[in-house]
């Protein structure tokens, strides 16, 4: 809901957000792009780890120049 398709990109909702971490599911580039529109200063990270635990084994920084080719793996 925070990154809904109807978000107003002319008026960012999270101008001071510095970091965002995603995990549990593959992060779609379209979702990351909505985050970048709503939080212009954010650094976005997609975490990977065991399904059974909330531990992150690997972390990947998603950047604004990535092309929408599906989830980040």
Coordinates of N, CA, C and O in Angstrom, one line a residue, residues 30-70:
X30 N 9.8 -3.1 -10.9 CA 8.7 -2.1 -10.9 C 8.4 -1.6 -9.4 O 8.2 -0.4 -9.2
X31 N 8.5 -2.5 -8.5 CA 8.4 -2.1 -7.1 C 9.5 -1.2 -6.6 O 9.3 -0.2 -6.0
X32 N 10.7 -1.6 -7.0 CA 11.9 -0.7 -6.6 C 11.8 0.6 -7.3 O 12.1 1.7 -6.6
X33 N 11.3 0.7 -8.5 CA 11.2 2.0 -9.2 C 10.2 2.9 -8.5 O 10.3 4.1 -8.4
X34 N 9.0 2.3 -8.0 CA 8.1 3.1 -7.3 C 8.7 3.6 -6.0 O 8.4 4.7 -5.6
X35 N 9.5 2.8 -5.4 CA 10.2 3.2 -4.2 C 11.1 4.4 -4.5 O 11.1 5.4 -3.8
X36 N 11.9 4.3 -5.6 CA 12.8 5.4 -5.9 C 12.0 6.7 -6.2 O 12.5 7.8 -6.0
X37 N 10.8 6.6 -6.8 CA 10.0 7.8 -7.1 C 9.5 8.4 -5.8 O 9.4 9.6 -5.7
X38 N 9.1 7.6 -4.8 CA 8.5 8.1 -3.5 C 9.6 8.4 -2.5 O 9.3 9.1 -1.6
X39 N 10.8 7.9 -2.7 CA 11.9 8.2 -1.7 C 13.2 8.5 -2.5 O 14.0 7.6 -2.7
X40 N 13.3 9.7 -3.0 CA 14.4 10.0 -4.0 C 15.8 9.8 -3.4 O 16.7 9.6 -4.2
X41 N 16.0 9.8 -2.1 CA 17.4 9.6 -1.5 C 17.7 8.2 -1.1 O 18.7 7.9 -0.5
X42 N 16.7 7.3 -1.3 CA 16.8 5.9 -0.7 C 17.9 5.1 -1.4 O 18.1 5.2 -2.6
X43 N 18.5 4.2 -0.6 CA 19.3 3.1 -1.1 C 18.5 1.8 -0.9 O 18.0 1.6 0.3
X44 N 18.3 1.1 -1.9 CA 17.4 -0.1 -1.8 C 18.2 -1.4 -1.9 O 19.1 -1.5 -2.7
X45 N 17.9 -2.3 -1.0 CA 18.6 -3.6 -0.9 C 17.6 -4.7 -0.9 O 16.5 -4.7 -0.3
X46 N 17.9 -5.8 -1.6 CA 17.1 -7.0 -1.7 C 17.9 -8.1 -0.9 O 19.1 -8.4 -1.3
X47 N 17.4 -8.7 0.1 CA 18.1 -9.7 0.9 C 17.6 -11.1 0.6 O 16.5 -11.4 0.2
X48 N 18.6 -12.0 0.7 CA 18.3 -13.4 0.4 C 18.8 -14.2 1.6 O 19.8 -13.9 2.3
X49 N 18.1 -15.3 1.9 CA 18.5 -16.2 3.0 C 17.7 -17.4 3.1 O 16.9 -17.6 2.2
X50 N 17.8 -18.2 4.1 CA 17.1 -19.4 4.3 C 15.6 -19.0 4.5 O 15.2 -18.1 5.1
X51 N 14.7 -19.8 3.9 CA 13.3 -19.6 4.0 C 12.8 -19.8 5.4 O 11.9 -19.1 5.9
X52 N 13.5 -20.7 6.1 CA 13.0 -21.1 7.5 C 13.4 -20.0 8.5 O 12.8 -20.1 9.6
X53 N 14.3 -19.2 8.3 CA 14.7 -18.2 9.3 C 14.8 -16.8 8.7 O 14.9 -16.6 7.5
X54 N 14.7 -15.8 9.5 CA 14.8 -14.4 9.0 C 16.2 -13.9 8.9 O 16.4 -12.7 9.0
X55 N 17.1 -14.8 8.6 CA 18.5 -14.3 8.5 C 18.8 -14.1 7.0 O 18.5 -14.8 6.1
X56 N 19.6 -13.0 6.8 CA 20.0 -12.7 5.4 C 21.4 -13.2 5.2 O 22.3 -12.9 5.9
X57 N 21.5 -14.1 4.1 CA 22.8 -14.6 3.8 C 23.5 -13.8 2.7 O 24.8 -13.9 2.6
X58 N 22.8 -13.1 1.9 CA 23.3 -12.3 0.9 C 22.5 -11.0 0.7 O 21.3 -11.1 0.9
X59 N 23.1 -10.0 0.3 CA 22.4 -8.7 0.2 C 22.9 -8.0 -1.1 O 24.1 -8.0 -1.4
X60 N 21.9 -7.6 -1.9 CA 22.2 -7.0 -3.2 C 21.6 -5.6 -3.2 O 20.4 -5.4 -2.9
X61 N 22.4 -4.6 -3.6 CA 21.9 -3.2 -3.8 C 21.2 -3.1 -5.1 O 21.9 -3.3 -6.2
X62 N 20.0 -2.7 -5.1 CA 19.2 -2.4 -6.4 C 19.4 -1.0 -6.7 O 19.2 -0.1 -5.9
X63 N 19.8 -0.7 -8.0 CA 20.0 0.7 -8.4 C 19.0 1.1 -9.4 O 18.3 0.4 -10.0
X64 N 18.9 2.4 -9.6 CA 18.0 3.1 -10.5 C 18.1 2.7 -11.9 O 17.2 2.9 -12.7
X65 N 19.3 2.3 -12.3 CA 19.6 2.0 -13.8 C 19.2 0.6 -14.2 O 19.3 0.2 -15.3
X66 N 18.7 -0.2 -13.3 CA 18.3 -1.6 -13.6 C 17.1 -1.6 -14.5 O 16.2 -0.8 -14.4
X67 N 17.1 -2.5 -15.5 CA 16.0 -2.6 -16.5 C 15.0 -3.6 -15.9 O 15.3 -4.6 -15.2
X68 N 13.7 -3.3 -16.3 CA 12.6 -4.2 -15.8 C 12.6 -5.5 -16.5 O 11.9 -5.7 -17.5
X69 N 13.4 -6.5 -16.1 CA 13.5 -7.8 -16.7 C 13.0 -8.9 -15.8 O 13.3 -10.0 -15.9
X70 N 12.2 -8.5 -14.8 CA 11.6 -9.5 -13.9 C 12.3 -9.3 -12.5 O 13.0 -8.3 -12.3

